[in-house]
XYZ file of C-alpha atoms in Angstrom:
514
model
C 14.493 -135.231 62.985
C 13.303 -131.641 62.122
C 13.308 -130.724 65.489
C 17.213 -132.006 65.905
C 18.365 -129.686 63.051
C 16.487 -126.666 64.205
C 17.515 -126.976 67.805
C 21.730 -127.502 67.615
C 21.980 -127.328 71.198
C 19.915 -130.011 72.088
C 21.735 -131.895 69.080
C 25.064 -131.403 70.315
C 24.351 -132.167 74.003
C 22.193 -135.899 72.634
C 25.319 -135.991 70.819
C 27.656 -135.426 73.617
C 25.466 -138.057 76.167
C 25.161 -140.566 73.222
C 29.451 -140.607 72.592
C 30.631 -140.518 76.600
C 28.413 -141.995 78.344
C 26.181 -144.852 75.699
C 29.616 -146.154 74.045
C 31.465 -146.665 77.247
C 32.329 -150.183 78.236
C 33.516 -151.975 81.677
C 37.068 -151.562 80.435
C 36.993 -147.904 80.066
C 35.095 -147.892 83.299
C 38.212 -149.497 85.564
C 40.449 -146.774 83.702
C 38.748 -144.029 85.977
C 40.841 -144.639 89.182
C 39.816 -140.796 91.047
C 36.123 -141.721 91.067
C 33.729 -142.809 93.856
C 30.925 -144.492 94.550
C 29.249 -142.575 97.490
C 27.569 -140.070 95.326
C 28.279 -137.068 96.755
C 32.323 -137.048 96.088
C 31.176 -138.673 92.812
C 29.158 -135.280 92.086
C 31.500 -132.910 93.623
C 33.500 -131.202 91.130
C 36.086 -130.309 93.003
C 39.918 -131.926 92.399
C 40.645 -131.844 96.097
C 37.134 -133.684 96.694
C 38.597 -136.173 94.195
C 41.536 -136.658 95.332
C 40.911 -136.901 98.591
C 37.992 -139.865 97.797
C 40.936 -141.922 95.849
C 42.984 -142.502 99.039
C 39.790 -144.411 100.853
C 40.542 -146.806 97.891
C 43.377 -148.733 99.478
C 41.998 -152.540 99.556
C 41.313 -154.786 96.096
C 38.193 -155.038 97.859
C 37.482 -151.306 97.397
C 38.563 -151.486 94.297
C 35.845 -154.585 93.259
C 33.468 -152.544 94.636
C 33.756 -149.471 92.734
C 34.628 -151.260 90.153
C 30.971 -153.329 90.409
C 28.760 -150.387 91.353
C 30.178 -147.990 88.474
C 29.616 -150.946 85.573
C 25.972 -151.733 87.193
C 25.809 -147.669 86.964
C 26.951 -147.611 83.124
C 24.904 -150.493 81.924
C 21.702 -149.012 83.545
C 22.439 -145.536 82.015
C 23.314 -147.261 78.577
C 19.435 -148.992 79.000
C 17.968 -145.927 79.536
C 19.656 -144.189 77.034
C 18.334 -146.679 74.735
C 14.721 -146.857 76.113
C 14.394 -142.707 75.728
C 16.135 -142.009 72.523
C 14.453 -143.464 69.617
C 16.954 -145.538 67.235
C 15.988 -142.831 64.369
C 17.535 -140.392 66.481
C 20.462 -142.874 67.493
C 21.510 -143.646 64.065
C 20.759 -139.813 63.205
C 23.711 -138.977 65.536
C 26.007 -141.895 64.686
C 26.037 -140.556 60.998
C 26.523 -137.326 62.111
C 29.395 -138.040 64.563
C 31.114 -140.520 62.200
C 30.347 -138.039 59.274
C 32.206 -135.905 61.081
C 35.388 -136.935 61.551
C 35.713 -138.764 58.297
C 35.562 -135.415 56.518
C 38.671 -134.365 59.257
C 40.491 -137.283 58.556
C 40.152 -137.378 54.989
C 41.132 -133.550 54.732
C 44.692 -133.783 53.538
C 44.145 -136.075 50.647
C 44.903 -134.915 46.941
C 43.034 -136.025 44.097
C 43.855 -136.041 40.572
C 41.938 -136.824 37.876
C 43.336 -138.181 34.764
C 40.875 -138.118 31.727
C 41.323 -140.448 28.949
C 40.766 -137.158 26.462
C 43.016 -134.051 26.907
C 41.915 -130.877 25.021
C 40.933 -132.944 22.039
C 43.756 -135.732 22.011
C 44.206 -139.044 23.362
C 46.149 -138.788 26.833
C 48.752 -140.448 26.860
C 48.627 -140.878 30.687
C 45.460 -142.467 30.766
C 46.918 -145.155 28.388
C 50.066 -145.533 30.496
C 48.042 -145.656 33.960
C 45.362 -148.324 31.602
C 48.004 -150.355 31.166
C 50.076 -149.972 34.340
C 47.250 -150.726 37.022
C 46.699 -154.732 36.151
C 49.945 -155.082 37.290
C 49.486 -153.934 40.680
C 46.223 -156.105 41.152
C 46.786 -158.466 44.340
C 44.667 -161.520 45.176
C 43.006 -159.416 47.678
C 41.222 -157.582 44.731
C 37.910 -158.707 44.157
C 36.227 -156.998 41.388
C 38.008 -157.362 37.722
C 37.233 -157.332 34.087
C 38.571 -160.573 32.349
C 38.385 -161.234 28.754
C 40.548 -163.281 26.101
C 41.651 -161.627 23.151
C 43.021 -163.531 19.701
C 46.386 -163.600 18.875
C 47.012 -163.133 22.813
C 47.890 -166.468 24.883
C 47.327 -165.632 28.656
C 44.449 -163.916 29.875
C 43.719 -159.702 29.481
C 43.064 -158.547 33.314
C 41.758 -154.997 33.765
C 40.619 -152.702 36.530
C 36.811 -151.610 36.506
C 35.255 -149.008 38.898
C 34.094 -150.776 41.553
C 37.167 -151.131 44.149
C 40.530 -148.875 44.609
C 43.527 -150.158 43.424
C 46.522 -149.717 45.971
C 50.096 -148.882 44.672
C 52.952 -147.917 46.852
C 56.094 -146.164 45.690
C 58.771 -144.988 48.271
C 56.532 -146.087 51.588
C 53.899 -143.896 49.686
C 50.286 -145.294 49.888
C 48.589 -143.941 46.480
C 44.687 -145.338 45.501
C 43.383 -145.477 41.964
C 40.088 -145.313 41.172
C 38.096 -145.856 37.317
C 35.377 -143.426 36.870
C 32.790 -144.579 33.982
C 31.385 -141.272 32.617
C 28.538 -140.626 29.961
C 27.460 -137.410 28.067
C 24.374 -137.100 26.355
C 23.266 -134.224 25.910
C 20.726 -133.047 23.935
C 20.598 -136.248 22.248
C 17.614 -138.321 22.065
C 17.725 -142.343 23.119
C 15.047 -142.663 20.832
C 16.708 -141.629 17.710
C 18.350 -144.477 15.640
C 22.724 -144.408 16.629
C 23.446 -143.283 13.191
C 21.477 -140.046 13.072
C 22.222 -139.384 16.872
C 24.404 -136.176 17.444
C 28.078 -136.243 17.985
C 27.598 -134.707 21.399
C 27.188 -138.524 22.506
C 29.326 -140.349 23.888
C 31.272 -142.173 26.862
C 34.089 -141.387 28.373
C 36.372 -143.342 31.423
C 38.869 -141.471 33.602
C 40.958 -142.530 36.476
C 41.058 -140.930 39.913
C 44.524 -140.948 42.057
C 44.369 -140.209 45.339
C 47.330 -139.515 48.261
C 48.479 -137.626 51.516
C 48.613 -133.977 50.546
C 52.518 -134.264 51.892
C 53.246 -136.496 49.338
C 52.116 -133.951 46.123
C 55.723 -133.731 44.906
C 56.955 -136.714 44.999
C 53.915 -138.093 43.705
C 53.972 -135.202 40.643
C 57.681 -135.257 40.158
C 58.834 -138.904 40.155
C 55.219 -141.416 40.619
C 53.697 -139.899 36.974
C 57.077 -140.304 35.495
C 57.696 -143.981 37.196
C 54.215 -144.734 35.653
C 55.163 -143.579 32.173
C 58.232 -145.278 32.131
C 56.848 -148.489 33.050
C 54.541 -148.075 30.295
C 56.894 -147.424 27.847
C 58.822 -150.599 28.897
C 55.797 -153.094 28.657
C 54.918 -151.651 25.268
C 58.244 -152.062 23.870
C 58.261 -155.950 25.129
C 54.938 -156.135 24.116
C 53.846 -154.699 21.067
C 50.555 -155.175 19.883
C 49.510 -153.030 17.180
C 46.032 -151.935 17.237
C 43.312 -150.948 14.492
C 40.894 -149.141 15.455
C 37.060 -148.104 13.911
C 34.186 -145.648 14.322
C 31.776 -147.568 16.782
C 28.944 -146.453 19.255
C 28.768 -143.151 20.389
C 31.557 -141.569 17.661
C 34.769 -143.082 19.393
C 37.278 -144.923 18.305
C 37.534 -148.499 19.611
C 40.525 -150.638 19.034
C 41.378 -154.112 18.348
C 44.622 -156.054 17.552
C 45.302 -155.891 14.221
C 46.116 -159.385 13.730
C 46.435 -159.275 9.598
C 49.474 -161.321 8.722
C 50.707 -159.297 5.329
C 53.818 -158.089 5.082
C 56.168 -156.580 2.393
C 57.943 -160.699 1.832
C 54.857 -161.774 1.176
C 53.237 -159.072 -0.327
C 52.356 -159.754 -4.522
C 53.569 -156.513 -5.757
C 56.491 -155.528 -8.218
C 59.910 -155.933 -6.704
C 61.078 -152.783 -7.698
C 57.616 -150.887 -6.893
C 57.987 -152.839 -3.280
C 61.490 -151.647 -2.953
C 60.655 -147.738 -3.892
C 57.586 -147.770 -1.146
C 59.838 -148.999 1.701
C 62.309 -146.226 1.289
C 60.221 -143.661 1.060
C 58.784 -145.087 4.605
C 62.326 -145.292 6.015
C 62.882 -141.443 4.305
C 59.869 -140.166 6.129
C 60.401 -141.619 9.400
C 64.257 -140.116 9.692
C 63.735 -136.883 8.519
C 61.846 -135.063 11.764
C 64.330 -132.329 11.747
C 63.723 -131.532 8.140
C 60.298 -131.505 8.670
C 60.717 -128.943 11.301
C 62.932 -127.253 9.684
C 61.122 -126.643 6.411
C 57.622 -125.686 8.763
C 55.777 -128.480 7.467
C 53.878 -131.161 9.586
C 55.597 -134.602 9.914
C 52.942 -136.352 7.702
C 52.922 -138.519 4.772
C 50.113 -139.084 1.971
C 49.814 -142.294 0.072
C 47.101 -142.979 -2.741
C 46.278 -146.440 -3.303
C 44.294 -146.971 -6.738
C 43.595 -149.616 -8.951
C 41.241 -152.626 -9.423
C 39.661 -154.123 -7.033
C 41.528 -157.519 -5.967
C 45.043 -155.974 -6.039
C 45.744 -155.991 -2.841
C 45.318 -152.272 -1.698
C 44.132 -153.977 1.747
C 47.209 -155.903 2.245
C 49.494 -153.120 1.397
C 47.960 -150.800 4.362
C 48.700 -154.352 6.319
C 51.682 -154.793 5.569
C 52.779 -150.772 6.075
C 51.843 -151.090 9.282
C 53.139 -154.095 10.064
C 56.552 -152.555 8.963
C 56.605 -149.342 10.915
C 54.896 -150.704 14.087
C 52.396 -147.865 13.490
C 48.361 -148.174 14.892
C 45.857 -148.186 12.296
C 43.022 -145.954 12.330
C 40.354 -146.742 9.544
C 38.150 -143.931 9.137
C 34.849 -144.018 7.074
C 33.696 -141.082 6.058
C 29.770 -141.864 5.947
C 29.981 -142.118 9.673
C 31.505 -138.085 9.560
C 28.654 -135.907 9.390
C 30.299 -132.644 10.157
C 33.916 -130.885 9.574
C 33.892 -129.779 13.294
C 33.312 -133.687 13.880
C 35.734 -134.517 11.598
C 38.124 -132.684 13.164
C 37.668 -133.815 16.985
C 37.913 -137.418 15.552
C 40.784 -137.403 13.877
C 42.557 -134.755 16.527
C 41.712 -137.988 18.850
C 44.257 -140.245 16.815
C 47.563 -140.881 18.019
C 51.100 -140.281 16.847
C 52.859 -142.886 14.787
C 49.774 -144.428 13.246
C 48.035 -144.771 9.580
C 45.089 -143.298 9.228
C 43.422 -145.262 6.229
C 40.047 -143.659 4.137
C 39.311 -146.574 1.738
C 37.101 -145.928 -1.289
C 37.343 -142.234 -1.275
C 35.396 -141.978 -4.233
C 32.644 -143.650 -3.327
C 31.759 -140.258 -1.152
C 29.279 -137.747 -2.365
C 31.286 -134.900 -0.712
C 34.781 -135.346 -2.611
C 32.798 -136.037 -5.972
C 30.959 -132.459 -5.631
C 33.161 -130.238 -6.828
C 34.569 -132.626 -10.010
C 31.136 -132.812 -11.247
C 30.919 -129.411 -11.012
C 34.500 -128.199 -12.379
C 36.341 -131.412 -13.225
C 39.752 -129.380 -14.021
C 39.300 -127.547 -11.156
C 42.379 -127.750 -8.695
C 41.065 -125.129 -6.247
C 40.541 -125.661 -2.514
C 37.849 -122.583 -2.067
C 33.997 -123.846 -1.597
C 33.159 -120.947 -3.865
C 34.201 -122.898 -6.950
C 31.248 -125.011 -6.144
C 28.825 -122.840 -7.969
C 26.518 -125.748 -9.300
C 26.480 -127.764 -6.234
C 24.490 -126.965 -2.642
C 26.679 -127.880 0.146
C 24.946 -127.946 4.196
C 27.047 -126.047 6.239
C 26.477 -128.811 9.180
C 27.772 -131.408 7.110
C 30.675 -132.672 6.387
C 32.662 -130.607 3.203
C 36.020 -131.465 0.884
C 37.241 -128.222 2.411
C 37.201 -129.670 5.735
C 39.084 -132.740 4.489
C 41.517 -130.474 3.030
C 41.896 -128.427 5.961
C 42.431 -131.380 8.445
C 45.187 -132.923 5.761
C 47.349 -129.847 5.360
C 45.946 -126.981 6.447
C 46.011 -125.125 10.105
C 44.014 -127.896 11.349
C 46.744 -130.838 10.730
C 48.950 -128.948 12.604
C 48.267 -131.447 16.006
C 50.270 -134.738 16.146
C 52.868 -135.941 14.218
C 54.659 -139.293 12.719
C 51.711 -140.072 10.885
C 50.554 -141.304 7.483
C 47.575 -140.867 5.513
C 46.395 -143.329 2.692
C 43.805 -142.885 0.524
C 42.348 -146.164 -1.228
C 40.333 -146.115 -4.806
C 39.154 -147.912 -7.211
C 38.851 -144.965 -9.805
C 41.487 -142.459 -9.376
C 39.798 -140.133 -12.288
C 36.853 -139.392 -10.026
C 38.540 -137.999 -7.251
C 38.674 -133.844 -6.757
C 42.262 -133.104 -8.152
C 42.602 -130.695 -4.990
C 43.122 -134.349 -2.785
C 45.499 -135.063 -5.587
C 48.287 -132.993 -4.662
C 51.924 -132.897 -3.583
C 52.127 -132.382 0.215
C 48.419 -133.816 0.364
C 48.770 -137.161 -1.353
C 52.844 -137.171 -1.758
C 53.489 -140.757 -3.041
C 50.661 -142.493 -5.804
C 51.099 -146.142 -6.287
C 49.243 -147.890 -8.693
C 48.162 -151.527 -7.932
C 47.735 -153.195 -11.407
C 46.936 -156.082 -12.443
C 49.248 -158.943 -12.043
C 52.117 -159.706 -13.941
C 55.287 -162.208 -13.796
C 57.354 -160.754 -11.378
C 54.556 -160.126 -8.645
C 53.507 -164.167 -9.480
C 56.346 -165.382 -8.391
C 55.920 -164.386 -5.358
C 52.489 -165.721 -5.618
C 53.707 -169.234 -6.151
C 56.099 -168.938 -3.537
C 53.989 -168.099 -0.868
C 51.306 -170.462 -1.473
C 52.974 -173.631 -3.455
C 56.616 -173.394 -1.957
C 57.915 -173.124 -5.630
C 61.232 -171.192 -5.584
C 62.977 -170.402 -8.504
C 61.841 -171.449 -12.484
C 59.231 -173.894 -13.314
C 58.539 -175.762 -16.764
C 55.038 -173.793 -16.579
C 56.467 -170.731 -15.610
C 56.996 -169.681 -19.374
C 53.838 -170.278 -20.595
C 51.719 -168.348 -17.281
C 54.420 -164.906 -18.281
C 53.389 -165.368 -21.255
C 49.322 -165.801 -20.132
C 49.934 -163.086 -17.763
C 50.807 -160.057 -19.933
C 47.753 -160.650 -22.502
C 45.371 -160.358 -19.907
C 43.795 -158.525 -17.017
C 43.461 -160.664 -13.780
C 43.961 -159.952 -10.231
C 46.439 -161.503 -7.711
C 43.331 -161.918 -5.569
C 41.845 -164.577 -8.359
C 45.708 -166.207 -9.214
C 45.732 -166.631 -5.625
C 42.101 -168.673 -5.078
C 43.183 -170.556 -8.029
C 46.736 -171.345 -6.365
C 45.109 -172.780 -2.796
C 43.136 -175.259 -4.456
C 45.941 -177.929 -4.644
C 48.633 -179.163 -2.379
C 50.619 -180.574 -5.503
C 52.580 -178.003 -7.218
C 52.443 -179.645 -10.836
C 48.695 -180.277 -10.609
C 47.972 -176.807 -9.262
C 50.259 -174.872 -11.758
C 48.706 -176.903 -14.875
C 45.234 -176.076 -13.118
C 46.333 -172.576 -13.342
C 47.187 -172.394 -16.861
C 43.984 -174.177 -17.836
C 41.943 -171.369 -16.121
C 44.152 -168.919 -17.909
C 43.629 -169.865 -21.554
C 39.820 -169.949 -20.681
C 39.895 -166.486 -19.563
C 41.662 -165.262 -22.319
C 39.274 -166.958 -24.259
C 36.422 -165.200 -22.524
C 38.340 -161.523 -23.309
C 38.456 -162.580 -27.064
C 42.396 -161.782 -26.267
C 44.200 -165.292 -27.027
C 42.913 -167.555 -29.662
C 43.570 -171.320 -29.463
């Protein structure tokens, strides 16, 4: 095989033999008319020699005889090219040769690539071409992804990367390709997922290929077709997602399939009523936004008790605006530069959700260090060593209102607590955390709703009195009214089961004495 590369003339010549003369059949043999047999006009090179050899041919006899002698020639040439030229050196050639013009014919096609991250945020693209292909998948397709989803009642279909997906738009042939990619570098397999760097992780991108003619038709009006289509299946189907921290520092999504909403929701009428119009007031007021220079973004702080439903409010916001979810814990952060890159990779119109900010070491710092301290500088932190590498308030701060929350827009971020006091008052402020709502404990108004929901009781009760009453003298949670509530299908016997467990706990808080 050596010997082939170093000698090209030898290679194109086998090459030459091996295509002309080996892959010739009895039918292209009978095509040669101005050949003959006796073997010195078939040797002459001569036109007139050849010409003047075709006019012996006059007879169908003549004709069977050439045509015999020449295919007896061909197949004894064809042997003997087979018995000299080892099949190494065949197949050698056939690779080359059909090598070769593959490359020629292939020479006019266009690729794009379309990567499912563009300079740091989710491409929008790659979700509209994720969704668009399964829709162009014909029975002739044989490899797919299947899966069943809940809340979903037909199958999910999706492409994977081991056949092309054909589309055609305006007698234009286009192929789509998914390309799985990894990056891990510098990053150890052997080091446990949680202490691996952020430089880790996977990646998908799609590959569209076409006729270099068709670039701008295929620019100009396929993207657009493709976006467009997108648009129109996610505004027939909406599905909002939530979506978490997993493997490898990306965000994977899920259907958020949590039923709360603000009807059902145990909170305060007027409190429910306040929350809802500031949501409709953010989401109309884009121009003023602009206008003013500030980002469209809105900050909620959730704090109070556990049991009070902060969960079930974030449901039930999103739920309302149609908004994705993105729930961000901040132990799986371990740098601002990570930080950053993971929440630039969020999406517009969605609610990005930090529960149980106080529970972090990073935002509790500075408050043990200077707990009237309002100030956004690390140098306040004068008590307290801070890594560099790892994540800092100031980067929180930053990525909330400073020059790094300047990318995206529509979105909402809610804080949740249980202990408001803990929390750095620099996260407390206007344009950082713009609305506070306090979820107390419950109280008459919010029960109502309670009893509604769960007993079908609409309206006054004779035991309605005597739970206000119950209600305002002591501390307990809508999550514990509720368990209480779903123990009985009987509205009487649950309600006078209710008021029993009341008395006893006011009993227990040395509140009520009977």
């Amino acid at each position: 095989m050596s010997y082939l590369k170093e000698n090209k003339g030898i290679t194109l010549t086998l090459c030459y033999l091996y295509l002309v003369l080996g892959s010739w059949t009895l039918s292209d043999c009978i095509k040669l008319p101005n050949c003959a047999i006796n073997h010195k006009t078939f040797m002459r090179p001569s036109v007139g020699g050849v010409s003047s050899s075709f006019t012996n041919f006059r007879s169908a006899s003549s004709w069977f005889e050439l045509y015999a002698a020449f295919s007896t020639f061909m197949m004894l040439l064809r042997s003997a090219i087979n018995d000299l030229i080892p099949k190494e050196v065949r197949s050698f050639i056939h690779s080359k040769l059909k090598a070769f013009f593959s490359d020629r014919k292939k020479s006019n096609q266009v690729s794009l690539q379309i990567t499912e991250i563009w300079d740091g945020h989710t491409n929008q693209l790659f979700q509209a071409v994720q969704e668009y292909l399964p829709t162009k998948i014909s029975h002739s397709y044989k490899s797919l992804r299947v899966g069943k989803i809940s809340m979903h009642k037909n199958l999910v279909v999706a492409v994977d990367g081991k056949q092309e997906v054909v589309d055609r738009f305006e007698d234009i042939k286009l192929r789509w390709k998914l390309v799985d990619e990894s990056s891990q570098k510098g990053s150890d397999n052997r080091e446990p997922p949680r202490h691996r760097k952020s430089s880790s992780f996977e990646r998908q991108s799609f590959t569209l290929s076409f006729d270099e003619k068709h670039r701008d038709v295929v620019m100009n009006k396929y993207l657009s077709h493709v976006l467009s289509a997108y648009e129109d299946m996610q505004a027939k189907q909406r599905t909002i997602k939530i979506h978490s921290i997993g493997g490898g520092r990306c965000w994977q999504k899920s259907d958020l399939t949590h039923p709360a909403s603000f009807e059902s929701l145990a909170l305060d009428p007027e409190q429910k009523q306040s929350i809802i119009d500031d949501l409709d007031r953010f989401l109309r007021r884009k121009e003023l936004y602009k206008k003013v220079g500030k980002p469209w973004k809105r900050g909620y702080l959730l704090y109070g008790p556990p049991g009070t439903g902060k969960s079930s409010l974030v449901a039930a916001m999103a739920n309302y605006l149609k908004f994705d979810v993105y729930d961000l814990e901040l132990t799986s952060v371990f740098s601002n530069s990570e930080l950053m890159r993971t929440l630039k990779e969020t999406s517009n119109r969605s609610i990005i959700v930090i529960e149980d900010i106080d529970c972090n070491t990073e935002v509790l710092a500075r408050s043990t260090a200077k707990p009237l301290s309002d100030s956004d500088s690390d140098f306040d932190r004068k008590h307290v060593k801070v890594k560099t590498n790892r994540f800092t308030l100031s980067g929180l701060l930053n990525n909330m209102d400073g020059l790094w929350s300047s990318g995206g827009e529509e979105r909402i971020i809610i804080f949740t607590t249980n202990h408001r006091e803990k929390i750095d008052p620099a996260l407390l402020r206007p344009g950082r955390m713009d609305m506070h709502i306090h979820m107390s404990f419950l109280r008459s108004k919010a029960f109502r709703i309670l009893a509604f929901n769960y007993l079908g009781v609409k309206g006054d009760h004779p035991l309605f009195e005597q739970i206000d009453d119950l209600l305002e003298k002591i501390q307990v949670t809508p999550a514990v009214v509720a368990e209480q509530l779903i123990r009985y299908e009987d509205p009487d016997v649950c309600l006078e089961a209710l008021v029993q467990f009341l008395k006893e706990k006011a009993k227990e808080t040395h509140l009520l004495y009977l």
